[in-house]
């Protein structure tokens, strides 16, 4: 059975709405370990509402959505096949993506595995809506590469501000602002962290939907040209925040949700 044979919405699919106690519980676990990506999936599912589903259904009905679904390409497998992109130049999206993933010790398959800790695939609704939500998950690290946001705590929070305007899940926005609040709490920084989240939202709102792109074609584009075509602006406030934090003795790599260690002068 192909994706096009599946129903748009499976009979067992439910829209959870906002479940605040569940969100707070899993955010607490994320504070303990920001690398515990499984907690993010719990929060997203606890806040997935009608707007997220409406966007999914609109894309699925579009010519691009129909084409991508009919092709049935596994985005994680495609992204992890680094040999496929060996002929791409050093300034292509593919080259930057591969460098990012190697530097961070990541793989697209690894993100899928994290999501399966939250919900094994056999427990999820078998429908085209799930195909779309999986596409949002599978393009997450491309968001990092195209926006320039790092995987430090502020980079992740700012990227989630961007992502909310792309995907419209309130759980993502909650993590963004709660993350900024937590960073401020543990670091005592004077950097305008909330302004960085606001900037991320503005950039995400102005840009075309990254998850709606032809990923195979995008990977072969010059990264500067791809950012211009999609309309991704520069995160200037975010960079200012990192500079202020650096001046306060908090290095980017030391910035976490659970604590930010100031380096000795």
mmCIF file of C-alpha atoms in Angstrom:
data_model
loop_
_atom_site.group_PDB
_atom_site.id
_atom_site.type_symbol
_atom_site.label_atom_id
_atom_site.label_comp_id
_atom_site.label_asym_id
_atom_site.label_seq_id
_atom_site.Cartn_x
_atom_site.Cartn_y
_atom_site.Cartn_z
ATOM 1 C CA UNK A 1 0.000 0.000 0.000
ATOM 2 C CA UNK A 2 1.333 3.446 -0.947
ATOM 3 C CA UNK A 3 0.671 6.733 0.836
ATOM 4 C CA UNK A 4 -1.822 7.712 -1.862
ATOM 5 C CA UNK A 5 -3.907 4.629 -0.973
ATOM 6 C CA UNK A 6 -4.259 5.743 2.648
ATOM 7 C CA UNK A 7 -7.194 7.827 3.897
ATOM 8 C CA UNK A 8 -6.624 11.510 4.489
ATOM 9 C CA UNK A 9 -7.616 11.046 8.131
ATOM 10 C CA UNK A 10 -7.747 7.630 9.794
ATOM 11 C CA UNK A 11 -10.814 6.869 11.927
ATOM 12 C CA UNK A 12 -8.622 6.504 15.036
ATOM 13 C CA UNK A 13 -6.913 9.897 14.665
ATOM 14 C CA UNK A 14 -7.653 12.328 17.465
ATOM 15 C CA UNK A 15 -6.899 16.034 17.867
ATOM 16 C CA UNK A 16 -5.593 16.385 21.408
ATOM 17 C CA UNK A 17 -5.889 20.140 21.844
ATOM 18 C CA UNK A 18 -3.835 21.759 24.612
ATOM 19 C CA UNK A 19 -2.991 19.559 27.625
ATOM 20 C CA UNK A 20 -1.024 21.863 29.968
ATOM 21 C CA UNK A 21 -0.138 19.372 32.714
ATOM 22 C CA UNK A 22 1.314 16.934 30.188
ATOM 23 C CA UNK A 23 3.256 19.760 28.545
ATOM 24 C CA UNK A 24 4.766 20.934 31.861
ATOM 25 C CA UNK A 25 5.695 17.378 32.841
ATOM 26 C CA UNK A 26 7.614 16.726 29.633
ATOM 27 C CA UNK A 27 9.204 20.184 29.563
ATOM 28 C CA UNK A 28 10.610 19.429 33.029
ATOM 29 C CA UNK A 29 12.279 16.342 31.590
ATOM 30 C CA UNK A 30 13.614 18.396 28.686
ATOM 31 C CA UNK A 31 15.162 20.859 31.154
ATOM 32 C CA UNK A 32 16.983 17.946 32.775
ATOM 33 C CA UNK A 33 18.446 16.943 29.417
ATOM 34 C CA UNK A 34 17.935 19.112 26.334
ATOM 35 C CA UNK A 35 19.198 16.219 24.172
ATOM 36 C CA UNK A 36 16.206 14.119 25.250
ATOM 37 C CA UNK A 37 14.377 14.765 21.997
ATOM 38 C CA UNK A 38 11.648 12.272 22.866
ATOM 39 C CA UNK A 39 10.192 14.885 25.255
ATOM 40 C CA UNK A 40 9.693 17.335 22.384
ATOM 41 C CA UNK A 41 7.512 14.834 20.560
ATOM 42 C CA UNK A 42 5.396 14.349 23.689
ATOM 43 C CA UNK A 43 4.876 18.123 23.946
ATOM 44 C CA UNK A 44 4.050 18.518 20.256
ATOM 45 C CA UNK A 45 1.461 15.752 20.421
ATOM 46 C CA UNK A 46 -0.077 17.243 23.585
ATOM 47 C CA UNK A 47 -0.679 20.529 21.770
ATOM 48 C CA UNK A 48 -1.409 19.525 18.182
ATOM 49 C CA UNK A 49 -4.561 21.392 17.176
ATOM 50 C CA UNK A 50 -6.820 22.135 14.252
ATOM 51 C CA UNK A 51 -4.511 24.638 12.550
ATOM 52 C CA UNK A 52 -1.725 22.055 12.246
ATOM 53 C CA UNK A 53 -4.150 19.592 10.702
ATOM 54 C CA UNK A 54 -5.615 22.193 8.339
ATOM 55 C CA UNK A 55 -2.135 23.050 7.034
ATOM 56 C CA UNK A 56 -1.390 19.341 6.573
ATOM 57 C CA UNK A 57 -4.553 18.776 4.570
ATOM 58 C CA UNK A 58 -4.002 21.858 2.393
ATOM 59 C CA UNK A 59 -0.496 20.717 1.460
ATOM 60 C CA UNK A 60 -1.592 17.140 0.845
ATOM 61 C CA UNK A 61 -4.253 18.422 -1.579
ATOM 62 C CA UNK A 62 -1.760 20.645 -3.450
ATOM 63 C CA UNK A 63 -0.050 19.476 -6.675
ATOM 64 C CA UNK A 64 3.320 19.415 -4.889
ATOM 65 C CA UNK A 65 1.961 17.427 -1.986
ATOM 66 C CA UNK A 66 0.304 14.926 -4.302
ATOM 67 C CA UNK A 67 3.538 14.522 -6.285
ATOM 68 C CA UNK A 68 5.757 14.036 -3.232
ATOM 69 C CA UNK A 69 3.322 11.572 -1.696
ATOM 70 C CA UNK A 70 3.066 9.570 -4.934
ATOM 71 C CA UNK A 71 6.871 9.429 -5.227
ATOM 72 C CA UNK A 72 6.995 7.885 -1.754
ATOM 73 C CA UNK A 73 10.608 8.942 -1.150
ATOM 74 C CA UNK A 74 11.933 8.383 2.377
ATOM 75 C CA UNK A 75 13.412 11.753 3.348
ATOM 76 C CA UNK A 76 15.574 10.333 6.188
ATOM 77 C CA UNK A 77 17.074 7.667 3.911
ATOM 78 C CA UNK A 78 17.727 10.262 1.211
ATOM 79 C CA UNK A 79 19.369 12.711 3.616
ATOM 80 C CA UNK A 80 21.517 10.030 5.249
ATOM 81 C CA UNK A 81 22.791 8.778 1.874
ATOM 82 C CA UNK A 82 25.789 11.109 1.866
ATOM 83 C CA UNK A 83 27.271 9.417 -1.189
ATOM 84 C CA UNK A 84 24.263 10.641 -3.172
ATOM 85 C CA UNK A 85 25.463 14.217 -2.689
ATOM 86 C CA UNK A 86 29.164 13.596 -3.358
ATOM 87 C CA UNK A 87 29.033 15.572 -6.608
ATOM 88 C CA UNK A 88 27.562 18.664 -4.910
ATOM 89 C CA UNK A 89 29.796 21.708 -4.541
ATOM 90 C CA UNK A 90 31.057 23.038 -1.184
ATOM 91 C CA UNK A 91 28.459 25.823 -1.007
ATOM 92 C CA UNK A 92 25.417 23.685 -1.713
ATOM 93 C CA UNK A 93 22.767 22.932 0.877
ATOM 94 C CA UNK A 94 23.875 19.282 0.772
ATOM 95 C CA UNK A 95 27.477 20.111 1.657
ATOM 96 C CA UNK A 96 26.425 22.361 4.533
ATOM 97 C CA UNK A 97 23.898 19.780 5.737
ATOM 98 C CA UNK A 98 26.424 16.929 5.743
ATOM 99 C CA UNK A 99 29.009 19.080 7.553
ATOM 100 C CA UNK A 100 26.412 20.046 10.178
ATOM 101 C CA UNK A 101 25.269 16.471 10.761
ATOM 102 C CA UNK A 102 28.825 15.145 11.038
ATOM 103 C CA UNK A 103 29.859 17.955 13.380
ATOM 104 C CA UNK A 104 26.876 17.350 15.638
ATOM 105 C CA UNK A 105 27.042 13.551 15.429
ATOM 106 C CA UNK A 106 23.503 13.334 14.066
ATOM 107 C CA UNK A 107 21.579 11.375 11.468
ATOM 108 C CA UNK A 108 18.097 11.755 10.046
ATOM 109 C CA UNK A 109 17.406 8.146 11.034
ATOM 110 C CA UNK A 110 18.374 9.006 14.600
ATOM 111 C CA UNK A 111 15.653 11.635 14.818
ATOM 112 C CA UNK A 112 13.133 9.112 13.534
ATOM 113 C CA UNK A 113 14.276 6.647 16.210
ATOM 114 C CA UNK A 114 13.783 9.312 18.896
ATOM 115 C CA UNK A 115 10.236 9.913 17.688
ATOM 116 C CA UNK A 116 9.555 6.177 17.843
ATOM 117 C CA UNK A 117 10.473 6.165 21.545
ATOM 118 C CA UNK A 118 7.458 8.431 21.991
ATOM 119 C CA UNK A 119 5.204 6.460 19.676
ATOM 120 C CA UNK A 120 6.116 3.282 17.788
ATOM 121 C CA UNK A 121 5.017 3.578 14.137
ATOM 122 C CA UNK A 122 2.455 0.788 14.519
ATOM 123 C CA UNK A 123 0.684 2.839 17.204
ATOM 124 C CA UNK A 124 0.230 5.882 14.963
ATOM 125 C CA UNK A 125 -2.756 6.477 12.661
ATOM 126 C CA UNK A 126 -2.139 5.087 9.192
ATOM 127 C CA UNK A 127 -3.163 8.057 7.076
ATOM 128 C CA UNK A 128 -1.892 10.796 4.802
ATOM 129 C CA UNK A 129 -1.966 13.272 7.690
ATOM 130 C CA UNK A 130 0.738 11.230 9.429
ATOM 131 C CA UNK A 131 2.802 11.299 6.227
ATOM 132 C CA UNK A 132 2.750 15.101 6.466
ATOM 133 C CA UNK A 133 3.631 15.217 10.170
ATOM 134 C CA UNK A 134 6.517 12.830 9.502
ATOM 135 C CA UNK A 135 7.719 15.216 6.794
ATOM 136 C CA UNK A 136 7.827 18.037 9.350
ATOM 137 C CA UNK A 137 9.923 15.860 11.646
ATOM 138 C CA UNK A 138 12.255 14.666 8.893
ATOM 139 C CA UNK A 139 13.178 18.180 7.729
ATOM 140 C CA UNK A 140 14.034 19.542 11.215
ATOM 141 C CA UNK A 141 17.806 19.536 10.776
ATOM 142 C CA UNK A 142 17.459 21.220 7.382
ATOM 143 C CA UNK A 143 15.769 24.040 9.292
ATOM 144 C CA UNK A 144 18.981 24.383 11.355
ATOM 145 C CA UNK A 145 21.177 24.452 8.271
ATOM 146 C CA UNK A 146 19.088 26.929 6.288
ATOM 147 C CA UNK A 147 18.394 29.359 9.144
ATOM 148 C CA UNK A 148 21.860 29.233 10.700
ATOM 149 C CA UNK A 149 20.548 28.524 14.198
ATOM 150 C CA UNK A 150 22.838 26.216 16.181
ATOM 151 C CA UNK A 151 21.960 23.352 18.522
ATOM 152 C CA UNK A 152 22.818 25.242 21.691
ATOM 153 C CA UNK A 153 19.815 25.932 23.936
ATOM 154 C CA UNK A 154 19.192 29.434 22.546
ATOM 155 C CA UNK A 155 19.666 28.261 18.967
ATOM 156 C CA UNK A 156 17.077 25.535 19.480
ATOM 157 C CA UNK A 157 14.647 27.931 21.187
ATOM 158 C CA UNK A 158 15.019 30.548 18.450
ATOM 159 C CA UNK A 159 14.589 27.894 15.763
ATOM 160 C CA UNK A 160 11.398 26.739 17.462
ATOM 161 C CA UNK A 161 10.086 30.299 17.190
ATOM 162 C CA UNK A 162 10.794 30.071 13.455
ATOM 163 C CA UNK A 163 9.289 26.589 13.292
ATOM 164 C CA UNK A 164 6.055 27.610 15.002
ATOM 165 C CA UNK A 165 5.292 30.082 12.224
ATOM 166 C CA UNK A 166 5.997 27.347 9.696
ATOM 167 C CA UNK A 167 4.041 24.544 11.366
ATOM 168 C CA UNK A 168 1.555 26.217 13.759
ATOM 169 C CA UNK A 169 1.913 23.858 16.711
ATOM 170 C CA UNK A 170 1.468 25.689 20.016
ATOM 171 C CA UNK A 171 3.676 23.183 21.821
ATOM 172 C CA UNK A 172 6.613 24.326 19.708
ATOM 173 C CA UNK A 173 5.957 27.941 20.688
ATOM 174 C CA UNK A 174 5.637 26.952 24.353
ATOM 175 C CA UNK A 175 9.052 25.242 24.307
ATOM 176 C CA UNK A 176 10.585 28.287 22.585
ATOM 177 C CA UNK A 177 9.472 30.825 25.181
ATOM 178 C CA UNK A 178 9.803 28.490 28.161
ATOM 179 C CA UNK A 179 13.290 27.630 26.956
ATOM 180 C CA UNK A 180 14.269 31.308 26.729
ATOM 181 C CA UNK A 181 12.887 31.876 30.229
ATOM 182 C CA UNK A 182 14.861 28.930 31.559
ATOM 183 C CA UNK A 183 18.091 30.111 29.903
ATOM 184 C CA UNK A 184 17.627 33.567 31.436
ATOM 185 C CA UNK A 185 16.940 32.008 34.831
ATOM 186 C CA UNK A 186 20.050 29.818 34.917
ATOM 187 C CA UNK A 187 22.457 32.256 33.207
ATOM 188 C CA UNK A 188 21.284 35.619 34.587
ATOM 189 C CA UNK A 189 22.056 37.103 31.172
ATOM 190 C CA UNK A 190 20.993 40.581 30.119
ATOM 191 C CA UNK A 191 20.710 39.444 26.494
ATOM 192 C CA UNK A 192 17.250 40.027 24.943
ATOM 193 C CA UNK A 193 16.390 36.351 24.681
ATOM 194 C CA UNK A 194 12.669 36.839 24.158
ATOM 195 C CA UNK A 195 13.440 39.255 21.332
ATOM 196 C CA UNK A 196 15.453 36.460 19.698
ATOM 197 C CA UNK A 197 12.393 34.197 19.820
ATOM 198 C CA UNK A 198 10.248 36.992 18.403
ATOM 199 C CA UNK A 199 12.774 37.468 15.621
ATOM 200 C CA UNK A 200 12.681 33.724 14.881
ATOM 201 C CA UNK A 201 8.910 33.937 14.564
ATOM 202 C CA UNK A 202 9.174 36.906 12.213
ATOM 203 C CA UNK A 203 11.695 35.092 10.007
ATOM 204 C CA UNK A 204 9.600 31.923 9.953
ATOM 205 C CA UNK A 205 6.472 33.861 9.051
ATOM 206 C CA UNK A 206 8.210 35.607 6.143
ATOM 207 C CA UNK A 207 9.763 32.453 4.693
ATOM 208 C CA UNK A 208 8.178 29.874 2.426
ATOM 209 C CA UNK A 209 7.459 26.549 4.123
ATOM 210 C CA UNK A 210 10.706 24.558 4.194
ATOM 211 C CA UNK A 211 8.913 21.224 4.647
ATOM 212 C CA UNK A 212 6.922 21.940 1.474
ATOM 213 C CA UNK A 213 10.050 22.169 -0.677
ATOM 214 C CA UNK A 214 11.297 19.547 -3.126
ATOM 215 C CA UNK A 215 14.002 18.293 -0.750
ATOM 216 C CA UNK A 216 16.047 16.451 -3.375
ATOM 217 C CA UNK A 217 16.241 19.597 -5.523
ATOM 218 C CA UNK A 218 16.833 21.846 -2.500
ATOM 219 C CA UNK A 219 19.875 19.848 -1.434
ATOM 220 C CA UNK A 220 21.601 20.641 -4.748
ATOM 221 C CA UNK A 221 20.988 24.386 -4.561
ATOM 222 C CA UNK A 222 23.608 26.930 -3.571
ATOM 223 C CA UNK A 223 22.761 27.641 0.065
ATOM 224 C CA UNK A 224 22.778 31.435 -0.317
ATOM 225 C CA UNK A 225 20.487 31.170 -3.351
ATOM 226 C CA UNK A 226 18.216 28.708 -1.513
ATOM 227 C CA UNK A 227 17.875 31.044 1.470
ATOM 228 C CA UNK A 228 17.040 33.941 -0.846
ATOM 229 C CA UNK A 229 14.494 31.908 -2.832
ATOM 230 C CA UNK A 230 12.751 30.654 0.297
ATOM 231 C CA UNK A 231 12.971 34.076 1.912
ATOM 232 C CA UNK A 232 15.010 33.220 5.001
ATOM 233 C CA UNK A 233 16.423 36.329 6.634
ATOM 234 C CA UNK A 234 19.406 36.679 8.967
ATOM 235 C CA UNK A 235 18.929 36.099 12.723
ATOM 236 C CA UNK A 236 20.659 39.321 13.786
ATOM 237 C CA UNK A 237 19.084 39.579 17.268
ATOM 238 C CA UNK A 238 20.002 35.966 17.963
ATOM 239 C CA UNK A 239 23.616 36.689 17.074
ATOM 240 C CA UNK A 240 23.586 39.776 19.296
ATOM 241 C CA UNK A 241 22.370 37.608 22.172
ATOM 242 C CA UNK A 242 25.218 35.153 21.651
ATOM 243 C CA UNK A 243 27.715 38.040 21.618
ATOM 244 C CA UNK A 244 26.306 39.424 24.886
ATOM 245 C CA UNK A 245 26.395 35.982 26.492
ATOM 246 C CA UNK A 246 29.988 35.541 25.332
ATOM 247 C CA UNK A 247 30.843 38.897 26.895
ATOM 248 C CA UNK A 248 29.247 37.729 30.136
ATOM 249 C CA UNK A 249 31.483 34.671 30.133
ATOM 250 C CA UNK A 250 28.931 32.166 28.841
ATOM 251 C CA UNK A 251 30.127 30.359 25.743
ATOM 252 C CA UNK A 252 27.606 29.164 23.187
ATOM 253 C CA UNK A 253 28.533 25.514 23.732
ATOM 254 C CA UNK A 254 27.969 25.859 27.492
ATOM 255 C CA UNK A 255 24.455 27.240 27.105
ATOM 256 C CA UNK A 256 21.865 24.720 28.282
ATOM 257 C CA UNK A 257 18.409 24.654 29.823
ATOM 258 C CA UNK A 258 19.684 23.095 33.032
ATOM 259 C CA UNK A 259 22.577 25.469 33.579
ATOM 260 C CA UNK A 260 24.963 27.853 31.862
ATOM 261 C CA UNK A 261 28.488 27.841 33.147
ATOM 262 C CA UNK A 262 30.362 31.117 33.066
ATOM 263 C CA UNK A 263 33.977 30.674 32.122
ATOM 264 C CA UNK A 264 36.617 32.095 34.420
ATOM 265 C CA UNK A 265 38.216 35.254 33.136
#
